[in-house]
Amino acid sequence: MGLFSFFLTLTHMLFLLSIFQHTLAGLQPLCHDDERSALLQFKQSLAVVQRSFDDYPSAYPKVASWSQEEENNDCCLWDGIKCNEDTGHVIRLDLTSSCLYGSINSSSSLFQLVHLEWLVLSNNHFNFSEIPSEIKNLSRLTALSLSNSSFSGQIPAELLELSKLESLDLSFNNFHLKLQNPSLANLADKLANLKVLLKSQKPMPTLQ
């Protein structure tokens, strides 16, 4: 009887340990408060104009899922966002065809997301605002896509400080964006890790 009880207790403990390990493996850190706040401020700085994007069947306002309500305050679970599974920092922001309209200026909270590795803002309308020099704050970026996003003016020299960039898409902004200083040659020279550079009227391959 004693031996039977021992094995029963051991089996129960192993079962509980298995459940604990499974639960622990599924846990991910919640997003950071400052990054959640920055994302919500970025959302509030822009308008959602869905009717203007009827030509894009896949367009929908991803930011509609962003909320500070308690049951939905983990920004790692919001549309268009991916967090590092270990640190909880936001590392990818993909707002392709998100029906966004408005200007992005130098004080935008977007530039507080300093852990970003991917930033995709394609197929939105940023009201012909210039790309702010604060883009340099996103020094971890390996992929940046601003295709067909209605930016204008001179591409800032600070773009050259994004030394980790492997993919840069500025296509379908040709009539508004200027590439003089830095020039195309400067980009190719300074961004040593760059493998894909698109500036022509040619779509960028989908970023995965």
PDB file of C-alpha atoms in Angstrom:
ATOM      1  CA  MET A   1       0.000   0.000   0.000  1.00  0.00           C
ATOM      2  CA  GLY A   2       2.844   2.374   0.856  1.00  0.00           C
ATOM      3  CA  LEU A   3       4.563   1.674  -2.453  1.00  0.00           C
ATOM      4  CA  PHE A   4       1.309   2.273  -4.331  1.00  0.00           C
ATOM      5  CA  SER A   5       0.808   5.632  -2.581  1.00  0.00           C
ATOM      6  CA  PHE A   6       4.381   6.625  -3.398  1.00  0.00           C
ATOM      7  CA  PHE A   7       3.926   5.936  -7.111  1.00  0.00           C
ATOM      8  CA  LEU A   8       0.556   7.685  -7.111  1.00  0.00           C
ATOM      9  CA  THR A   9       2.110  10.782  -5.510  1.00  0.00           C
ATOM     10  CA  LEU A  10       5.055  10.669  -7.909  1.00  0.00           C
ATOM     11  CA  THR A  11       2.743  10.406 -10.918  1.00  0.00           C
ATOM     12  CA  HIS A  12       0.698  13.347  -9.666  1.00  0.00           C
ATOM     13  CA  MET A  13       3.824  15.467  -9.169  1.00  0.00           C
ATOM     14  CA  LEU A  14       5.111  14.646 -12.650  1.00  0.00           C
ATOM     15  CA  PHE A  15       1.732  15.584 -14.096  1.00  0.00           C
ATOM     16  CA  LEU A  16       1.748  18.931 -12.304  1.00  0.00           C
ATOM     17  CA  LEU A  17       5.335  19.579 -13.408  1.00  0.00           C
ATOM     18  CA  SER A  18       4.359  18.877 -17.012  1.00  0.00           C
ATOM     19  CA  ILE A  19       1.473  21.355 -16.812  1.00  0.00           C
ATOM     20  CA  PHE A  20       3.746  23.989 -15.223  1.00  0.00           C
ATOM     21  CA  GLN A  21       6.417  23.609 -17.918  1.00  0.00           C
ATOM     22  CA  HIS A  22       3.828  23.784 -20.680  1.00  0.00           C
ATOM     23  CA  THR A  23       2.307  26.918 -19.181  1.00  0.00           C
ATOM     24  CA  LEU A  24       5.705  28.531 -18.660  1.00  0.00           C
ATOM     25  CA  ALA A  25       6.712  27.803 -22.255  1.00  0.00           C
ATOM     26  CA  GLY A  26       3.610  29.581 -23.508  1.00  0.00           C
ATOM     27  CA  LEU A  27       4.144  32.722 -21.478  1.00  0.00           C
ATOM     28  CA  GLN A  28       5.425  35.837 -23.197  1.00  0.00           C
ATOM     29  CA  PRO A  29       6.196  39.159 -21.575  1.00  0.00           C
ATOM     30  CA  LEU A  30       3.600  41.887 -21.974  1.00  0.00           C
ATOM     31  CA  CYS A  31       4.537  44.881 -24.067  1.00  0.00           C
ATOM     32  CA  HIS A  32       6.241  47.773 -22.338  1.00  0.00           C
ATOM     33  CA  ASP A  33       4.100  50.653 -21.064  1.00  0.00           C
ATOM     34  CA  ASP A  34       6.153  53.316 -22.846  1.00  0.00           C
ATOM     35  CA  GLU A  35       5.899  51.497 -26.168  1.00  0.00           C
ATOM     36  CA  ARG A  36       2.150  50.959 -25.768  1.00  0.00           C
ATOM     37  CA  SER A  37       1.797  54.671 -25.061  1.00  0.00           C
ATOM     38  CA  ALA A  38       3.931  55.594 -28.093  1.00  0.00           C
ATOM     39  CA  LEU A  39       1.822  53.395 -30.363  1.00  0.00           C
ATOM     40  CA  LEU A  40      -1.432  54.878 -29.095  1.00  0.00           C
ATOM     41  CA  GLN A  41      -0.086  58.409 -29.541  1.00  0.00           C
ATOM     42  CA  PHE A  42       0.958  57.525 -33.100  1.00  0.00           C
ATOM     43  CA  LYS A  43      -2.541  56.189 -33.785  1.00  0.00           C
ATOM     44  CA  GLN A  44      -4.142  59.351 -32.405  1.00  0.00           C
ATOM     45  CA  SER A  45      -1.907  61.571 -34.559  1.00  0.00           C
ATOM     46  CA  LEU A  46      -3.388  60.135 -37.775  1.00  0.00           C
ATOM     47  CA  ALA A  47      -6.846  59.762 -39.272  1.00  0.00           C
ATOM     48  CA  VAL A  48      -8.336  56.559 -40.639  1.00  0.00           C
ATOM     49  CA  VAL A  49      -9.999  57.210 -44.007  1.00  0.00           C
ATOM     50  CA  GLN A  50     -11.061  53.812 -45.259  1.00  0.00           C
ATOM     51  CA  ARG A  51     -13.081  55.037 -48.237  1.00  0.00           C
ATOM     52  CA  SER A  52      -9.928  56.547 -49.754  1.00  0.00           C
ATOM     53  CA  PHE A  53      -8.341  53.112 -50.025  1.00  0.00           C
ATOM     54  CA  ASP A  54     -11.110  51.251 -51.874  1.00  0.00           C
ATOM     55  CA  ASP A  55      -8.628  50.427 -54.647  1.00  0.00           C
ATOM     56  CA  TYR A  56      -6.781  48.162 -52.212  1.00  0.00           C
ATOM     57  CA  PRO A  57      -8.998  45.128 -51.513  1.00  0.00           C
ATOM     58  CA  SER A  58      -6.784  44.044 -48.622  1.00  0.00           C
ATOM     59  CA  ALA A  59      -6.794  47.480 -46.961  1.00  0.00           C
ATOM     60  CA  TYR A  60      -8.248  47.736 -43.489  1.00  0.00           C
ATOM     61  CA  PRO A  61      -7.463  49.923 -40.460  1.00  0.00           C
ATOM     62  CA  LYS A  62      -5.087  47.783 -38.435  1.00  0.00           C
ATOM     63  CA  VAL A  63      -4.903  50.436 -35.744  1.00  0.00           C
ATOM     64  CA  ALA A  64      -8.587  49.805 -34.949  1.00  0.00           C
ATOM     65  CA  SER A  65      -7.444  46.912 -32.734  1.00  0.00           C
ATOM     66  CA  TRP A  66      -5.158  49.210 -30.719  1.00  0.00           C
ATOM     67  CA  SER A  67      -6.751  50.062 -27.413  1.00  0.00           C
ATOM     68  CA  GLN A  68      -5.805  50.954 -23.848  1.00  0.00           C
ATOM     69  CA  GLU A  69      -8.741  49.036 -22.430  1.00  0.00           C
ATOM     70  CA  GLU A  70      -7.575  46.530 -19.840  1.00  0.00           C
ATOM     71  CA  GLU A  71      -8.710  43.447 -21.751  1.00  0.00           C
ATOM     72  CA  ASN A  72      -6.769  44.540 -24.841  1.00  0.00           C
ATOM     73  CA  ASN A  73      -3.785  46.439 -23.485  1.00  0.00           C
ATOM     74  CA  ASP A  74      -1.051  44.021 -24.570  1.00  0.00           C
ATOM     75  CA  CYS A  75       0.242  45.771 -27.671  1.00  0.00           C
ATOM     76  CA  CYS A  76       2.123  42.627 -28.684  1.00  0.00           C
ATOM     77  CA  LEU A  77      -1.268  41.194 -29.667  1.00  0.00           C
ATOM     78  CA  TRP A  78      -2.382  44.191 -31.732  1.00  0.00           C
ATOM     79  CA  ASP A  79      -2.678  44.034 -35.517  1.00  0.00           C
ATOM     80  CA  GLY A  80       0.513  44.894 -37.370  1.00  0.00           C
ATOM     81  CA  ILE A  81       2.790  44.458 -34.371  1.00  0.00           C
ATOM     82  CA  LYS A  82       5.319  41.828 -33.429  1.00  0.00           C
ATOM     83  CA  CYS A  83       7.274  41.805 -30.166  1.00  0.00           C
ATOM     84  CA  ASN A  84      10.473  40.083 -29.170  1.00  0.00           C
ATOM     85  CA  GLU A  85       9.395  36.922 -27.356  1.00  0.00           C
ATOM     86  CA  ASP A  86      12.043  37.323 -24.663  1.00  0.00           C
ATOM     87  CA  THR A  87      12.034  41.055 -23.970  1.00  0.00           C
ATOM     88  CA  GLY A  88       8.524  42.131 -24.983  1.00  0.00           C
ATOM     89  CA  HIS A  89       9.921  45.061 -26.993  1.00  0.00           C
ATOM     90  CA  VAL A  90       8.115  45.971 -30.224  1.00  0.00           C
ATOM     91  CA  ILE A  91      10.420  44.896 -33.050  1.00  0.00           C
ATOM     92  CA  ARG A  92       8.102  44.956 -36.074  1.00  0.00           C
ATOM     93  CA  LEU A  93       5.464  47.445 -37.126  1.00  0.00           C
ATOM     94  CA  ASP A  94       3.682  46.601 -40.376  1.00  0.00           C
ATOM     95  CA  LEU A  95       0.898  49.052 -41.232  1.00  0.00           C
ATOM     96  CA  THR A  96       0.673  48.250 -44.939  1.00  0.00           C
ATOM     97  CA  SER A  97      -2.635  49.433 -46.433  1.00  0.00           C
ATOM     98  CA  SER A  98      -3.998  50.553 -43.078  1.00  0.00           C
ATOM     99  CA  CYS A  99      -6.080  53.467 -44.436  1.00  0.00           C
ATOM    100  CA  LEU A 100      -3.917  55.998 -42.577  1.00  0.00           C
ATOM    101  CA  TYR A 101      -3.959  59.683 -43.482  1.00  0.00           C
ATOM    102  CA  GLY A 102      -1.997  62.548 -41.947  1.00  0.00           C
ATOM    103  CA  SER A 103       1.463  63.988 -41.462  1.00  0.00           C
ATOM    104  CA  ILE A 104       4.378  62.425 -39.613  1.00  0.00           C
ATOM    105  CA  ASN A 105       6.547  65.122 -38.065  1.00  0.00           C
ATOM    106  CA  SER A 106       9.732  65.215 -36.006  1.00  0.00           C
ATOM    107  CA  SER A 107       7.854  64.924 -32.709  1.00  0.00           C
ATOM    108  CA  SER A 108       5.996  61.773 -33.740  1.00  0.00           C
ATOM    109  CA  SER A 109       5.933  59.100 -31.058  1.00  0.00           C
ATOM    110  CA  LEU A 110       6.824  56.623 -33.805  1.00  0.00           C
ATOM    111  CA  PHE A 111      10.471  57.542 -33.230  1.00  0.00           C
ATOM    112  CA  GLN A 112      10.262  56.418 -29.607  1.00  0.00           C
ATOM    113  CA  LEU A 113      10.008  52.796 -30.748  1.00  0.00           C
ATOM    114  CA  VAL A 114      13.764  52.428 -30.722  1.00  0.00           C
ATOM    115  CA  HIS A 115      13.758  48.618 -30.729  1.00  0.00           C
ATOM    116  CA  LEU A 116      12.060  48.415 -34.125  1.00  0.00           C
ATOM    117  CA  GLU A 117      13.780  46.182 -36.650  1.00  0.00           C
ATOM    118  CA  TRP A 118      11.090  46.328 -39.337  1.00  0.00           C
ATOM    119  CA  LEU A 119       8.970  49.341 -40.226  1.00  0.00           C
ATOM    120  CA  VAL A 120       6.487  49.067 -43.095  1.00  0.00           C
ATOM    121  CA  LEU A 121       4.196  52.038 -43.826  1.00  0.00           C
ATOM    122  CA  SER A 122       3.397  51.263 -47.471  1.00  0.00           C
ATOM    123  CA  ASN A 123       0.114  52.173 -49.174  1.00  0.00           C
ATOM    124  CA  ASN A 124      -0.980  54.918 -46.800  1.00  0.00           C
ATOM    125  CA  HIS A 125      -1.210  58.687 -47.326  1.00  0.00           C
ATOM    126  CA  PHE A 126       1.081  60.793 -45.159  1.00  0.00           C
ATOM    127  CA  ASN A 127      -0.057  64.081 -46.661  1.00  0.00           C
ATOM    128  CA  PHE A 128       3.212  64.794 -48.503  1.00  0.00           C
ATOM    129  CA  SER A 129       5.062  65.317 -45.238  1.00  0.00           C
ATOM    130  CA  GLU A 130       8.840  65.033 -45.299  1.00  0.00           C
ATOM    131  CA  ILE A 131      10.592  62.040 -43.781  1.00  0.00           C
ATOM    132  CA  PRO A 132      11.775  63.457 -40.434  1.00  0.00           C
ATOM    133  CA  SER A 133      15.470  63.355 -39.559  1.00  0.00           C
ATOM    134  CA  GLU A 134      14.428  61.574 -36.344  1.00  0.00           C
ATOM    135  CA  ILE A 135      14.277  58.406 -38.448  1.00  0.00           C
ATOM    136  CA  LYS A 136      17.863  57.999 -37.218  1.00  0.00           C
ATOM    137  CA  ASN A 137      16.461  57.083 -33.766  1.00  0.00           C
ATOM    138  CA  LEU A 138      15.373  53.738 -35.229  1.00  0.00           C
ATOM    139  CA  SER A 139      18.955  52.546 -35.490  1.00  0.00           C
ATOM    140  CA  ARG A 140      18.053  48.840 -35.267  1.00  0.00           C
ATOM    141  CA  LEU A 141      16.039  48.866 -38.493  1.00  0.00           C
ATOM    142  CA  THR A 142      16.921  46.175 -41.003  1.00  0.00           C
ATOM    143  CA  ALA A 143      13.879  46.776 -43.236  1.00  0.00           C
ATOM    144  CA  LEU A 144      12.151  50.067 -44.040  1.00  0.00           C
ATOM    145  CA  SER A 145       9.319  50.339 -46.561  1.00  0.00           C
ATOM    146  CA  LEU A 146       7.702  53.689 -47.350  1.00  0.00           C
ATOM    147  CA  SER A 147       6.379  52.642 -50.748  1.00  0.00           C
ATOM    148  CA  ASN A 148       3.363  54.517 -52.131  1.00  0.00           C
ATOM    149  CA  SER A 149       2.932  56.452 -48.916  1.00  0.00           C
ATOM    150  CA  SER A 150       2.849  60.077 -50.163  1.00  0.00           C
ATOM    151  CA  PHE A 151       6.020  61.365 -48.542  1.00  0.00           C
ATOM    152  CA  SER A 152       7.723  64.322 -50.200  1.00  0.00           C
ATOM    153  CA  GLY A 153      10.840  66.471 -50.081  1.00  0.00           C
ATOM    154  CA  GLN A 154      14.478  65.558 -49.739  1.00  0.00           C
ATOM    155  CA  ILE A 155      15.254  62.167 -48.235  1.00  0.00           C
ATOM    156  CA  PRO A 156      17.079  63.051 -45.001  1.00  0.00           C
ATOM    157  CA  ALA A 157      20.820  62.479 -44.702  1.00  0.00           C
ATOM    158  CA  GLU A 158      20.102  60.828 -41.343  1.00  0.00           C
ATOM    159  CA  LEU A 159      18.869  57.824 -43.288  1.00  0.00           C
ATOM    160  CA  LEU A 160      22.534  56.993 -43.817  1.00  0.00           C
ATOM    161  CA  GLU A 161      22.852  56.406 -40.060  1.00  0.00           C
ATOM    162  CA  LEU A 162      20.627  53.330 -40.304  1.00  0.00           C
ATOM    163  CA  SER A 163      23.666  51.132 -40.794  1.00  0.00           C
ATOM    164  CA  LYS A 164      21.802  47.851 -40.253  1.00  0.00           C
ATOM    165  CA  LEU A 165      19.376  48.411 -43.133  1.00  0.00           C
ATOM    166  CA  GLU A 166      19.182  45.466 -45.503  1.00  0.00           C
ATOM    167  CA  SER A 167      16.021  46.459 -47.367  1.00  0.00           C
ATOM    168  CA  LEU A 168      14.873  49.987 -48.248  1.00  0.00           C
ATOM    169  CA  ASP A 169      11.791  50.655 -50.374  1.00  0.00           C
ATOM    170  CA  LEU A 170      10.997  54.223 -51.435  1.00  0.00           C
ATOM    171  CA  SER A 171       9.168  53.284 -54.639  1.00  0.00           C
ATOM    172  CA  PHE A 172       6.016  54.974 -55.940  1.00  0.00           C
ATOM    173  CA  ASN A 173       6.985  58.253 -54.280  1.00  0.00           C
ATOM    174  CA  ASN A 174       9.074  59.334 -57.269  1.00  0.00           C
ATOM    175  CA  PHE A 175       7.118  62.436 -58.108  1.00  0.00           C
ATOM    176  CA  HIS A 176       7.510  63.840 -54.612  1.00  0.00           C
ATOM    177  CA  LEU A 177      10.626  62.414 -52.952  1.00  0.00           C
ATOM    178  CA  LYS A 178      14.037  63.768 -53.926  1.00  0.00           C
ATOM    179  CA  LEU A 179      17.230  61.790 -53.746  1.00  0.00           C
ATOM    180  CA  GLN A 180      19.996  64.408 -54.075  1.00  0.00           C
ATOM    181  CA  ASN A 181      21.843  64.623 -50.778  1.00  0.00           C
ATOM    182  CA  PRO A 182      22.173  61.791 -49.978  1.00  0.00           C
ATOM    183  CA  SER A 183      22.273  60.559 -53.541  1.00  0.00           C
ATOM    184  CA  LEU A 184      21.573  57.037 -54.709  1.00  0.00           C
ATOM    185  CA  ALA A 185      25.348  56.465 -54.776  1.00  0.00           C
ATOM    186  CA  ASN A 186      25.627  57.683 -51.150  1.00  0.00           C
ATOM    187  CA  LEU A 187      22.954  55.209 -50.062  1.00  0.00           C
ATOM    188  CA  ALA A 188      24.690  52.351 -51.825  1.00  0.00           C
ATOM    189  CA  ASP A 189      28.069  53.343 -50.330  1.00  0.00           C
ATOM    190  CA  LYS A 190      27.113  54.111 -46.755  1.00  0.00           C
ATOM    191  CA  LEU A 191      24.535  51.408 -46.152  1.00  0.00           C
ATOM    192  CA  ALA A 192      26.933  48.512 -46.441  1.00  0.00           C
ATOM    193  CA  ASN A 193      24.377  45.863 -45.441  1.00  0.00           C
ATOM    194  CA  LEU A 194      21.798  46.979 -47.999  1.00  0.00           C
ATOM    195  CA  LYS A 195      20.664  44.112 -50.223  1.00  0.00           C
ATOM    196  CA  VAL A 196      17.421  45.545 -51.631  1.00  0.00           C
ATOM    197  CA  LEU A 197      16.986  49.193 -52.648  1.00  0.00           C
ATOM    198  CA  LEU A 198      13.880  50.212 -54.568  1.00  0.00           C
ATOM    199  CA  LYS A 199      13.353  53.782 -55.708  1.00  0.00           C
ATOM    200  CA  SER A 200      11.667  53.273 -59.100  1.00  0.00           C
ATOM    201  CA  GLN A 201       8.005  52.792 -59.946  1.00  0.00           C
ATOM    202  CA  LYS A 202       8.319  49.141 -59.126  1.00  0.00           C
ATOM    203  CA  PRO A 203       6.701  47.388 -56.179  1.00  0.00           C
ATOM    204  CA  MET A 204       8.761  45.934 -53.378  1.00  0.00           C
ATOM    205  CA  PRO A 205       8.577  42.191 -52.807  1.00  0.00           C
ATOM    206  CA  THR A 206       6.365  41.359 -49.821  1.00  0.00           C
ATOM    207  CA  LEU A 207       8.310  41.489 -46.560  1.00  0.00           C
ATOM    208  CA  GLN A 208       7.923  38.264 -44.565  1.00  0.00           C
TER     209      GLN A 208
END
